[in-house]
Tab-separated table of C-alpha atoms and ligand atoms in Angstrom:
chain	number	residue	atom	x	y	z
Q	9	MET	CA	16.029	37.184	11.227
Q	10	TRP	CA	13.845	40.593	11.029
Q	11	HIS	CA	15.311	42.390	13.925
Q	12	GLY	CA	16.388	45.355	11.660
Q	13	ARG	CA	12.849	46.994	11.990
Q	14	PHE	CA	11.918	45.947	15.143
Q	15	SER	CA	13.466	47.547	18.580
Q	16	LYS	CA	11.816	44.779	21.210
Q	17	ASP	CA	12.104	41.135	21.002
Q	18	PRO	CA	9.017	38.860	20.678
Q	19	SER	CA	7.108	38.276	23.770
Q	20	ALA	CA	7.827	34.547	25.308
Q	21	ARG	CA	4.104	33.879	25.191
Q	22	LEU	CA	4.289	34.992	20.997
Q	23	ARG	CA	7.440	32.647	20.725
Q	24	ALA	CA	5.460	29.708	22.385
Q	25	TYR	CA	2.573	30.543	20.703
Q	26	GLY	CA	3.735	31.005	16.864
Q	27	GLU	CA	6.628	28.737	17.259
Q	28	SER	CA	6.327	25.436	14.974
Q	29	VAL	CA	9.706	24.042	15.076
Q	30	SER	CA	8.358	21.674	17.411
Q	31	PHE	CA	6.450	19.959	14.607
Q	32	ASP	CA	7.662	21.484	11.353
Q	33	ARG	CA	11.337	19.659	12.005
Q	34	ARG	CA	9.711	16.824	10.356
Q	35	LEU	CA	10.216	18.666	7.108
Q	36	ALA	CA	14.052	19.221	7.812
Q	37	LEU	CA	15.436	17.116	5.031
Q	38	HIS	CA	13.129	18.323	2.426
Q	39	ASP	CA	13.894	21.712	3.507
Q	40	ILE	CA	17.579	21.270	3.121
Q	41	ALA	CA	17.035	19.515	-0.387
Q	42	GLY	CA	15.231	22.670	-1.415
Q	43	SER	CA	17.724	24.821	-0.400
Q	44	LYS	CA	20.570	22.633	-2.025
Q	45	ALA	CA	18.509	23.225	-5.318
Q	46	HIS	CA	17.878	27.023	-4.196
Q	47	ALA	CA	21.685	27.656	-3.835
Q	48	ALA	CA	22.285	25.975	-7.571
Q	49	ALA	CA	20.020	28.251	-9.073
Q	50	LEU	CA	21.943	31.324	-7.116
Q	51	ARG	CA	24.942	29.938	-8.601
Q	52	LYS	CA	23.574	29.821	-12.049
Q	53	ALA	CA	22.567	33.489	-11.787
Q	54	GLY	CA	25.943	34.477	-10.652
Q	55	LEU	CA	24.640	35.181	-7.415
Q	56	ILE	CA	27.196	33.198	-5.590
Q	57	THR	CA	30.612	31.549	-6.859
Q	58	THR	CA	30.958	27.791	-7.225
Q	59	LYS	CA	33.273	28.079	-3.938
Q	60	GLU	CA	30.361	29.321	-1.891
Q	61	LEU	CA	28.166	26.948	-3.175
Q	62	LYS	CA	30.108	23.826	-2.150
Q	63	ALA	CA	30.474	25.861	1.314
Q	64	ILE	CA	26.433	25.765	1.198
Q	65	HIS	CA	26.308	22.309	-0.061
Q	66	ARG	CA	28.631	20.773	2.431
Q	67	GLY	CA	26.941	22.990	5.367
Q	68	LEU	CA	23.605	21.711	4.790
Q	69	ASP	CA	25.006	17.925	4.378
Q	70	ALA	CA	26.389	18.194	7.696
Q	71	ILE	CA	23.079	19.632	9.295
Q	72	ALA	CA	21.433	16.956	7.430
Q	73	ARG	CA	23.794	14.060	9.130
Q	74	GLU	CA	23.557	16.091	12.701
Q	75	ILE	CA	19.565	16.077	12.374
Q	76	ARG	CA	19.692	12.170	11.190
Q	77	VAL	CA	21.651	11.281	14.043
Q	78	GLY	CA	19.546	13.457	16.425
Q	79	LYS	CA	22.334	15.703	17.508
Q	80	PHE	CA	20.981	19.039	16.173
Q	81	LYS	CA	19.869	21.679	18.616
Q	82	TRP	CA	16.578	23.062	17.742
Q	83	ARG	CA	15.953	26.058	18.812
Q	84	GLU	CA	12.486	27.280	19.825
Q	85	GLU	CA	13.418	31.126	19.364
Q	86	LEU	CA	13.894	30.493	15.855
Q	87	GLU	CA	10.454	29.684	15.284
Q	88	ASP	CA	10.422	27.149	12.670
Q	89	VAL	CA	12.407	24.734	10.870
Q	90	HIS	CA	13.611	26.940	7.970
Q	91	MET	CA	15.238	29.612	10.204
Q	92	ASN	CA	16.569	26.944	12.405
Q	93	ILE	CA	18.450	25.524	9.514
Q	94	GLU	CA	19.214	28.857	8.000
Q	95	ALA	CA	20.961	29.797	11.187
Q	96	ALA	CA	22.679	26.937	11.893
Q	97	LEU	CA	24.148	27.237	7.999
Q	98	THR	CA	25.504	30.522	8.539
Q	99	LYS	CA	26.688	29.767	12.044
Q	100	LYS	CA	28.616	26.824	10.435
Q	101	ILE	CA	29.813	28.353	6.982
Q	102	GLY	CA	29.660	32.231	7.841
Q	103	ALA	CA	29.070	34.591	4.885
Q	104	PRO	CA	27.754	32.218	2.123
Q	105	GLY	CA	25.116	30.928	4.362
Q	106	ALA	CA	23.615	34.234	4.834
Q	107	LYS	CA	23.506	34.245	0.996
Q	108	VAL	CA	20.669	31.559	0.617
Q	109	HIS	CA	17.962	33.034	1.456
Q	110	THR	CA	18.464	35.581	-1.605
Q	111	ALA	CA	15.115	35.882	-3.532
Q	112	ARG	CA	13.751	33.121	-1.462
Q	113	SER	CA	10.711	33.527	1.217
Q	114	ARG	CA	9.513	31.041	3.820
Q	115	ASN	CA	6.335	31.466	1.862
Q	116	ASP	CA	7.531	29.824	-0.947
Q	117	GLN	CA	10.193	27.451	1.016
Q	118	VAL	CA	7.365	26.065	2.899
Q	119	ALA	CA	4.688	25.391	0.375
Q	120	THR	CA	7.690	23.780	-1.579
Q	121	ASP	CA	8.972	21.788	1.458
Q	122	LEU	CA	5.437	20.584	2.183
Q	123	ARG	CA	5.058	19.091	-1.253
Q	124	LEU	CA	8.216	17.390	-1.213
Q	125	TRP	CA	7.551	15.589	1.914
Q	126	MET	CA	3.491	14.668	0.738
Q	127	ARG	CA	5.542	12.955	-2.492
Q	128	ASP	CA	7.258	10.735	-0.441
Q	129	GLU	CA	4.714	10.177	2.530
Q	130	THR	CA	2.211	8.949	-0.014
Q	131	LYS	CA	4.477	6.476	-1.723
Q	132	ALA	CA	4.936	5.069	1.878
Q	133	LEU	CA	1.482	5.196	2.472
Q	134	ILE	CA	0.647	3.572	-1.006
Q	135	GLY	CA	3.158	0.751	0.005
Q	136	SER	CA	1.236	0.223	3.421
Q	137	VAL	CA	-2.071	-0.040	1.776
Q	138	ARG	CA	-0.416	-2.761	-0.971
Q	139	VAL	CA	0.729	-4.477	2.026
Q	140	LEU	CA	-2.904	-4.560	4.011
Q	141	GLN	CA	-4.551	-5.807	0.450
Q	142	LYS	CA	-1.755	-8.647	0.456
Q	143	ALA	CA	-2.810	-9.656	3.581
Q	144	LEU	CA	-6.453	-9.740	2.957
Q	145	VAL	CA	-5.780	-11.675	-0.493
Q	146	ALA	CA	-3.826	-14.251	1.655
Q	147	LEU	CA	-6.691	-14.582	4.165
Q	148	ALA	CA	-9.104	-14.896	1.127
Q	149	VAL	CA	-6.885	-17.676	0.034
Q	150	ARG	CA	-7.101	-19.164	3.292
Q	151	SER	CA	-10.822	-19.204	3.043
Q	152	GLY	CA	-10.568	-21.567	-0.226
Q	153	ASP	CA	-14.286	-22.318	-0.829
Q	154	ALA	CA	-15.672	-21.078	2.227
Q	155	VAL	CA	-19.467	-19.881	2.084
Q	156	MET	CA	-21.018	-17.614	4.568
Q	157	PRO	CA	-23.966	-15.401	4.458
Q	158	GLY	CA	-24.019	-12.087	2.650
Q	159	TYR	CA	-25.880	-9.498	4.730
Q	160	THR	CA	-27.624	-6.346	3.488
Q	161	HIS	CA	-29.414	-4.157	6.451
Q	162	LEU	CA	-27.326	-6.668	8.529
Q	163	GLN	CA	-29.746	-9.206	8.024
Q	164	ARG	CA	-28.763	-12.594	5.993
Q	165	ALA	CA	-29.268	-11.745	2.387
Q	166	GLN	CA	-27.926	-14.315	0.356
Q	167	PRO	CA	-24.503	-16.945	0.189
Q	168	VAL	CA	-21.283	-15.567	-0.884
Q	169	LEU	CA	-17.773	-16.835	-0.763
Q	170	ALA	CA	-15.723	-15.555	2.060
Q	171	ALA	CA	-13.262	-14.644	-0.244
Q	172	HIS	CA	-15.693	-12.644	-2.317
Q	173	HIS	CA	-15.951	-10.502	0.896
Q	174	LEU	CA	-12.912	-9.465	1.574
Q	175	LEU	CA	-11.786	-8.902	-1.999
Q	176	ALA	CA	-14.398	-6.152	-2.036
Q	177	TYR	CA	-11.917	-4.494	0.729
Q	178	VAL	CA	-8.933	-5.370	-1.997
Q	179	GLU	CA	-11.129	-3.305	-4.540
Q	180	MET	CA	-11.768	-0.267	-2.100
Q	181	LEU	CA	-7.865	-0.242	-0.954
Q	182	ASP	CA	-7.250	0.028	-4.800
Q	183	ARG	CA	-9.040	3.121	-5.097
Q	184	ASP	CA	-7.459	4.776	-2.365
Q	185	VAL	CA	-4.121	3.907	-3.665
Q	186	GLY	CA	-5.429	5.779	-7.025
Q	187	ARG	CA	-6.452	8.752	-4.482
Q	188	LEU	CA	-3.275	8.877	-2.906
Q	189	ALA	CA	-1.314	8.747	-6.120
Q	190	ASP	CA	-3.707	11.637	-7.518
Q	191	ALA	CA	-2.752	13.760	-4.190
Q	192	ALA	CA	1.013	13.231	-5.005
Q	193	LYS	CA	0.081	14.081	-8.545
Q	194	ARG	CA	-1.385	17.334	-7.389
Q	195	SER	CA	1.584	18.024	-5.167
Q	196	ASP	CA	3.937	17.595	-7.987
Q	197	VAL	CA	4.397	21.355	-8.762
Q	198	LEU	CA	7.085	23.600	-7.607
Q	199	PRO	CA	6.235	26.832	-5.469
Q	200	LEU	CA	9.642	27.837	-5.211
Q	201	GLY	CA	10.565	31.192	-7.222
Q	202	SER	CA	7.176	32.911	-5.888
Q	203	GLY	CA	9.028	34.461	-3.338
Q	204	ALA	CA	6.405	35.966	-0.224
Q	205	LEU	CA	3.739	36.443	-3.106
Q	206	ALA	CA	5.169	38.289	-5.998
Q	207	GLY	CA	8.303	36.199	-7.162
Q	208	SER	CA	11.626	38.484	-6.939
Q	209	THR	CA	13.395	40.917	-8.832
Q	210	ILE	CA	16.120	38.751	-8.959
Q	211	ALA	CA	14.676	36.008	-11.414
Q	212	LEU	CA	16.006	32.520	-10.852
Q	213	ASP	CA	16.151	29.103	-13.272
Q	214	ARG	CA	12.921	27.944	-11.663
Q	215	SER	CA	13.028	24.753	-13.891
Q	216	LEU	CA	16.610	24.125	-12.862
Q	217	ILE	CA	15.289	24.033	-9.396
Q	218	ALA	CA	12.279	21.834	-10.171
Q	219	ARG	CA	14.468	19.343	-12.320
Q	220	GLN	CA	16.805	19.057	-8.999
Q	221	LEU	CA	13.798	18.301	-6.731
Q	222	GLY	CA	12.120	16.190	-9.207
Q	223	PHE	CA	9.069	18.190	-9.880
Q	224	SER	CA	7.478	17.724	-13.146
Q	225	SER	CA	6.147	21.258	-13.386
Q	226	VAL	CA	6.730	24.893	-11.913
Q	227	SER	CA	3.540	26.815	-10.446
Q	228	GLN	CA	2.212	29.287	-13.138
Q	229	ASN	CA	0.734	32.123	-10.231
Q	230	SER	CA	2.952	33.568	-7.381
Q	231	MET	CA	-0.055	34.269	-5.491
Q	232	ASP	CA	-2.017	31.037	-5.963
Q	233	ALA	CA	1.618	29.178	-5.055
Q	234	VAL	CA	2.283	30.592	-1.529
Q	235	SER	CA	-1.521	30.066	-0.863
Q	236	ASP	CA	-2.493	26.949	-2.079
Q	237	ARG	CA	-2.921	23.769	0.262
Q	238	ASP	CA	-5.422	22.001	-2.473
Q	239	PHE	CA	-3.134	19.415	-2.413
Q	240	ALA	CA	-2.785	18.969	1.510
Q	241	CYS	CA	-6.912	19.105	1.339
Q	242	GLU	CA	-6.627	16.282	-1.618
Q	243	PHE	CA	-4.198	13.918	0.665
Q	244	LEU	CA	-6.200	14.323	3.950
Q	245	SER	CA	-9.268	13.571	1.990
Q	246	ALA	CA	-7.507	10.322	0.608
Q	247	CYS	CA	-6.689	9.629	3.979
Q	248	ALA	CA	-10.047	10.613	5.409
Q	249	ILE	CA	-11.808	7.803	2.583
Q	250	THR	CA	-8.969	5.126	3.270
Q	251	GLY	CA	-9.930	5.557	7.088
Q	252	MET	CA	-13.809	5.163	6.124
Q	253	HIS	CA	-12.934	1.956	4.179
Q	254	LEU	CA	-10.868	0.694	7.212
Q	255	SER	CA	-13.429	1.466	9.805
Q	256	ARG	CA	-15.930	-1.011	7.871
Q	257	LEU	CA	-13.539	-3.212	7.549
Q	258	CYS	CA	-12.804	-3.279	11.107
Q	259	GLU	CA	-16.658	-3.210	11.789
Q	260	ASP	CA	-17.037	-6.555	9.628
Q	261	THR	CA	-14.110	-7.755	11.699
Q	262	ILE	CA	-15.473	-6.837	14.897
Q	263	LEU	CA	-18.782	-8.785	13.925
Q	264	TRP	CA	-17.205	-11.810	12.685
Q	265	ALA	CA	-14.937	-12.377	15.800
Q	266	SER	CA	-18.080	-12.176	17.954
Q	267	SER	CA	-19.562	-14.970	19.596
Q	268	GLU	CA	-22.590	-14.185	17.726
Q	269	PHE	CA	-20.855	-14.842	14.055
Q	270	GLY	CA	-17.571	-16.459	15.126
Q	271	PHE	CA	-16.626	-16.801	11.783
Q	272	LEU	CA	-12.992	-15.421	12.290
Q	273	LYS	CA	-10.644	-15.625	14.895
Q	274	LEU	CA	-8.092	-13.180	16.089
Q	275	SER	CA	-5.020	-13.963	17.250
Q	276	ASP	CA	-4.174	-13.749	21.199
Q	277	ALA	CA	-1.453	-10.990	19.828
Q	278	HIS	CA	-3.862	-9.125	18.362
Q	279	THR	CA	-6.688	-9.033	20.926
Q	280	THR	CA	-6.896	-7.818	24.838
Q	281	GLY	CA	-8.232	-9.114	27.694
Q	282	SER	CA	-10.288	-7.296	30.399
Q	283	SER	CA	-9.195	-6.575	34.217
Q	284	LEU	CA	-12.520	-7.639	35.016
Q	285	MET	CA	-14.398	-10.080	32.866
Q	286	PRO	CA	-11.617	-13.132	32.777
Q	287	GLN	CA	-13.423	-14.783	29.570
Q	288	LYS	CA	-12.923	-11.777	27.577
Q	289	LYS	CA	-10.909	-11.388	24.248
Q	290	ASN	CA	-11.347	-7.994	22.692
Q	291	PRO	CA	-10.710	-7.061	19.096
Q	292	ASP	CA	-9.367	-3.826	20.268
Q	293	ILE	CA	-7.064	-3.173	17.025
Q	294	ALA	CA	-10.122	-3.129	14.826
Q	295	GLU	CA	-11.746	-0.810	17.264
Q	296	LEU	CA	-9.087	1.650	17.440
Q	297	ALA	CA	-8.532	1.692	14.029
Q	298	ARG	CA	-12.613	2.112	13.703
Q	299	GLY	CA	-11.924	5.256	16.168
Q	300	LYS	CA	-9.212	6.728	14.430
Q	301	THR	CA	-10.861	7.124	11.421
Q	302	GLY	CA	-12.692	9.976	13.389
Q	303	ARG	CA	-9.626	11.654	13.712
Q	304	LEU	CA	-8.629	11.192	9.724
Q	305	TYR	CA	-11.958	13.133	9.093
Q	306	GLY	CA	-11.490	15.830	11.475
Q	307	ASN	CA	-8.328	16.597	10.134
Q	308	LEU	CA	-9.648	17.238	6.427
Q	309	LEU	CA	-12.178	19.362	8.398
Q	310	SER	CA	-9.650	21.191	10.262
Q	311	LEU	CA	-7.566	22.143	7.243
Q	312	LEU	CA	-10.640	22.940	4.688
Q	313	THR	CA	-11.800	25.212	7.710
Q	314	THR	CA	-8.696	26.914	8.236
Q	315	LEU	CA	-8.546	27.555	4.762
Q	316	LYS	CA	-12.018	29.075	4.242
Q	317	GLY	CA	-12.384	32.707	3.698
Q	318	LEU	CA	-8.288	33.352	3.701
Q	319	PRO	CA	-7.697	36.288	1.630
Q	320	LEU	CA	-4.680	35.967	-1.132
Q	321	SER	CA	-2.010	35.283	-0.459
Q	322	TYR	CA	0.153	33.847	2.658
Q	323	ASN	CA	-1.399	34.387	5.913
Q	324	ARG	CA	-0.161	32.832	8.925
Q	325	ASP	CA	-2.914	30.683	9.735
Q	326	LEU	CA	-1.392	28.246	6.777
Q	327	GLN	CA	0.866	27.401	9.356
Q	328	GLU	CA	-2.194	25.330	10.725
Q	329	ASP	CA	-1.863	23.221	7.867
Q	330	LYS	CA	0.983	20.675	9.032
Q	331	GLU	CA	-0.344	18.739	12.178
Q	332	PRO	CA	-3.439	17.701	10.244
Q	333	VAL	CA	-1.176	16.321	7.468
Q	334	PHE	CA	0.934	14.965	9.869
Q	335	ASP	CA	-1.411	13.191	12.131
Q	336	SER	CA	-3.390	11.831	9.092
Q	337	ALA	CA	-0.335	10.167	7.550
Q	338	ASP	CA	0.852	8.619	10.854
Q	339	THR	CA	-2.841	7.545	11.798
Q	340	LEU	CA	-3.558	6.267	8.721
Q	341	GLY	CA	0.005	4.557	8.463
Q	342	ALA	CA	-0.158	3.025	11.953
Q	343	SER	CA	-3.581	1.751	11.232
Q	344	LEU	CA	-2.470	-0.130	7.955
Q	345	GLU	CA	0.381	-1.632	9.110
Q	346	ILE	CA	-1.213	-3.190	12.220
Q	347	LEU	CA	-4.322	-4.005	10.323
Q	348	ALA	CA	-2.217	-6.002	7.678
Q	349	GLU	CA	-0.425	-7.835	10.820
Q	350	MET	CA	-3.627	-8.760	12.489
Q	351	PHE	CA	-5.356	-10.129	9.342
Q	352	ALA	CA	-2.078	-12.111	8.763
Q	353	ALA	CA	-2.451	-14.027	12.076
Q	354	ALA	CA	-6.094	-14.242	11.602
Q	355	LYS	CA	-7.919	-17.549	11.420
Q	356	TRP	CA	-11.313	-18.738	9.966
Q	357	ASP	CA	-13.641	-20.950	11.737
Q	358	ARG	CA	-15.115	-22.669	8.760
Q	359	LYS	CA	-17.518	-24.813	10.636
Q	360	ARG	CA	-19.408	-21.598	12.261
Q	361	MET	CA	-19.354	-19.934	8.465
Q	362	GLY	CA	-20.831	-23.253	6.968
Q	363	ASP	CA	-23.834	-23.468	9.792
Q	364	ALA	CA	-24.722	-19.895	9.217
Q	365	ALA	CA	-24.458	-20.581	5.328
Q	366	ALA	CA	-26.723	-23.279	5.657
Q	367	ASP	CA	-29.835	-21.111	6.098
Q	368	ALA	CA	-32.115	-22.362	3.732
Q	369	LEU	CA	-33.584	-18.891	3.680
Q	370	LEU	CA	-30.542	-17.627	2.035
Q	371	VAL	CA	-31.362	-19.169	-1.229
Q	372	ALA	CA	-35.176	-18.562	-1.209
Q	373	THR	CA	-34.376	-16.215	-4.111
Q	374	ASP	CA	-33.179	-19.043	-6.105
Q	375	TRP	CA	-36.837	-20.128	-6.031
Q	376	ALA	CA	-37.881	-17.293	-7.182
Q	377	ASP	CA	-35.415	-17.404	-10.080
Q	378	TYR	CA	-36.737	-20.989	-10.440
Q	379	LEU	CA	-40.104	-19.895	-11.274
Q	380	VAL	CA	-38.736	-17.212	-13.614
Q	381	ARG	CA	-37.439	-19.496	-15.411
Q	382	LYS	CA	-40.675	-21.406	-15.947
Q	383	LYS	CA	-41.657	-18.094	-17.427
Q	384	LEU	CA	-43.743	-16.606	-14.545
Q	385	PRO	CA	-43.140	-12.755	-13.954
Q	386	PHE	CA	-40.440	-11.920	-11.118
Q	387	ARG	CA	-43.040	-9.818	-9.173
Q	388	GLU	CA	-45.366	-12.926	-9.124
Q	389	ALA	CA	-42.906	-15.795	-8.219
Q	390	HIS	CA	-41.301	-13.383	-5.223
Q	391	GLU	CA	-44.928	-13.196	-3.910
Q	392	VAL	CA	-45.154	-17.252	-4.210
Q	393	VAL	CA	-41.796	-17.635	-2.469
Q	394	GLY	CA	-42.652	-14.911	0.118
Q	395	LYS	CA	-45.618	-16.898	1.059
Q	396	LEU	CA	-44.043	-20.188	1.176
Q	397	VAL	CA	-41.434	-18.220	3.597
Q	398	ALA	CA	-44.456	-17.287	5.713
Q	399	LEU	CA	-45.725	-21.193	5.810
Q	400	SER	CA	-42.375	-22.343	6.539
Q	401	VAL	CA	-42.260	-19.627	9.795
Q	402	LYS	CA	-45.729	-20.732	10.692
Q	403	ARG	CA	-44.995	-24.101	11.333
Q	404	GLY	CA	-41.379	-23.899	12.734
Q	405	ILE	CA	-39.500	-25.529	10.009
Q	406	THR	CA	-36.807	-24.721	7.300
Q	407	LEU	CA	-37.587	-23.988	3.739
Q	408	ARG	CA	-35.973	-27.490	2.818
Q	409	GLU	CA	-38.685	-29.121	5.001
Q	410	VAL	CA	-41.766	-27.630	2.559
Q	411	SER	CA	-43.102	-30.427	1.200
Q	412	LEU	CA	-43.339	-30.930	-2.806
Q	413	GLN	CA	-47.062	-31.059	-2.644
Q	414	ASP	CA	-46.849	-27.576	-0.467
Q	415	LEU	CA	-44.882	-26.031	-3.324
Q	416	LYS	CA	-47.229	-27.476	-5.868
Q	417	ALA	CA	-49.895	-25.979	-4.106
Q	418	ALA	CA	-48.104	-22.403	-4.147
Q	419	SER	CA	-47.411	-22.653	-7.852
Q	420	ARG	CA	-47.892	-25.774	-10.170
Q	421	LEU	CA	-44.710	-24.605	-12.127
Q	422	PHE	CA	-42.872	-26.400	-9.071
Q	423	GLY	CA	-41.795	-29.758	-9.705
Q	424	ALA	CA	-39.152	-32.016	-7.638
Q	425	ASP	CA	-35.934	-30.360	-8.990
Q	426	ALA	CA	-37.295	-27.133	-6.936
Q	427	LEU	CA	-36.003	-28.876	-3.732
Q	428	ARG	CA	-32.362	-29.257	-4.915
Q	429	CYS	CA	-32.260	-25.523	-5.640
Q	430	LEU	CA	-32.065	-24.840	-1.985
Q	431	ASP	CA	-28.558	-25.300	-1.762
Q	432	ALA	CA	-25.595	-22.491	-1.467
Q	433	LYS	CA	-22.708	-24.034	-3.517
Q	434	ARG	CA	-25.083	-24.649	-6.459
Q	435	SER	CA	-26.669	-21.091	-6.257
Q	436	LEU	CA	-23.076	-19.531	-5.817
Q	437	ALA	CA	-21.946	-21.551	-9.191
Q	438	ALA	CA	-24.843	-20.348	-11.067
Q	439	ARG	CA	-23.563	-16.684	-10.106
Q	440	THR	CA	-21.231	-16.563	-13.004
Q	441	ALA	CA	-21.554	-12.679	-14.479
Q	442	GLU	CA	-18.490	-10.542	-14.407
Q	443	GLY	CA	-18.256	-9.352	-10.732
Q	444	ALA	CA	-20.550	-11.885	-9.119
Q	445	PRO	CA	-19.305	-14.434	-6.893
Q	446	SER	CA	-19.469	-17.884	-8.480
Q	447	PRO	CA	-16.454	-19.772	-7.349
Q	448	LYS	CA	-14.839	-19.490	-10.839
Q	449	ARG	CA	-15.200	-15.730	-11.007
Q	450	VAL	CA	-13.731	-15.278	-7.431
Q	451	ALA	CA	-11.033	-17.802	-8.077
Q	452	ALA	CA	-10.097	-15.768	-11.325
Q	453	ARG	CA	-10.026	-12.280	-9.178
Q	454	LEU	CA	-7.998	-13.538	-6.574
Q	455	ALA	CA	-5.379	-14.535	-9.179
Q	456	PHE	CA	-5.738	-11.370	-10.929
Q	457	TRP	CA	-4.959	-9.734	-7.342
Q	458	ARG	CA	-2.167	-12.113	-6.312
Q	459	LYS	CA	-0.583	-11.230	-9.728
Q	460	ARG	CA	-0.953	-7.509	-9.408
Q	461	LEU	CA	-0.012	-7.345	-5.911
Q	462	ALA	CA	3.128	-9.472	-6.432
Q	463	LYS	CA	4.419	-6.594	-8.834
Q	464	SER	CA	3.767	-3.970	-6.093
G	64	LIG	N1	6.435	28.544	9.823
G	64	LIG	C1	5.633	29.171	8.544
G	64	LIG	C2	4.459	28.229	8.302
G	64	LIG	O1	4.500	27.167	8.553
G	64	LIG	C3	6.617	29.198	7.706
G	64	LIG	C4	6.270	30.490	6.816
G	64	LIG	C5	6.347	31.855	7.560
G	64	LIG	N2	6.183	32.978	6.807
G	64	LIG	C6	5.868	34.019	7.261
G	64	LIG	N3	5.888	35.274	6.617
G	64	LIG	N4	5.905	34.440	8.840
G	64	LIG	O2	3.793	28.651	7.252
């Protein structure tokens, strides 16, 4: 494509080192859409005839069909997806094909393709996040009114509804949808028309191209447009944060599926055995998803590092943007899908949850609140109950077994009703503030999510 100035072919090593068609062929259909819109603008500018435009569109459509059915012959020596398609078009339709690259550079072309691709990909990923949210809501519904210990420092802290714990992840995933949608919005700007870096002496109607491709606006600085990959960083960042959420969800799941917790049973279809230990049932999906989060972080760091210190405008370094972006989209998409499937088939062990939630220490704070209601300052109440906990530990009894006499000795504000206080269900029912886990609040939030997700 540039042989005019050169007297030697590129070395075989350069070809192999520099080619990107092995991975950027994923942009092919968006590249074709971009070329069709560009050709329409060439027609409007009077640079090609209507007949030529039709030939170009027909040729590109035929190439798209060949690509879809896997018949297109990709050639590494043509370096990238753009030159492969352009060469195939010219081969197919002759002279008009050679006019398509008028007033265009691969620099504005590749930026356009990637933005178009990302717009579609974020839509698909958002769909997959929604499917996982639905699976979590369904699992929350299946937990009914089951109570489990809530943890801080991974130590039993206070009782919560299992549904409340799961809905925490539904909230997180909703913020992820927002971030992915933001990344899509940021990529919704047309770079085409920026040329290699300084536009072209042949000015095309850029808003026509933008309209045809569904972009909401056109870039306002040609040098920025060909070198900007902020949108890709934002996409990778959204993927990394979503991955972080999945890894936390997976960690909880791994704990819940362990014999120590035993709260959740994963289906045989979503666990693996050990080749050595016949008793093992391992939560590999959750472990893999947790592990793959490392890749999602790496991809973000990889692109940020590639971009760091790059002078304006286009530099070939920018070709390194695509593999991390593709990998994050694939990795996150696959994790979301398989986790949704895994949670859809998971079953609660209500007995194990109930046994764990029966631990009276979980509601020790309620005794302090009891004393506070009787006007004891909280700090003092905290100390009184702390001493009662120490007493129960020393005697090897549970808090519920501490006698009324001992209670009264600790604080004369205690009455017989204090003993009824140590009940997880009662404790939960009293947690009525917005965002707190009273069964009423949780049911309302569940209903909210079911309605909201039914629409997506
Ligand atoms: N394959 C290139 C990339 O992905 C396309 C742009 C190449 N431009 C150039 N001047 N060599 O960035």
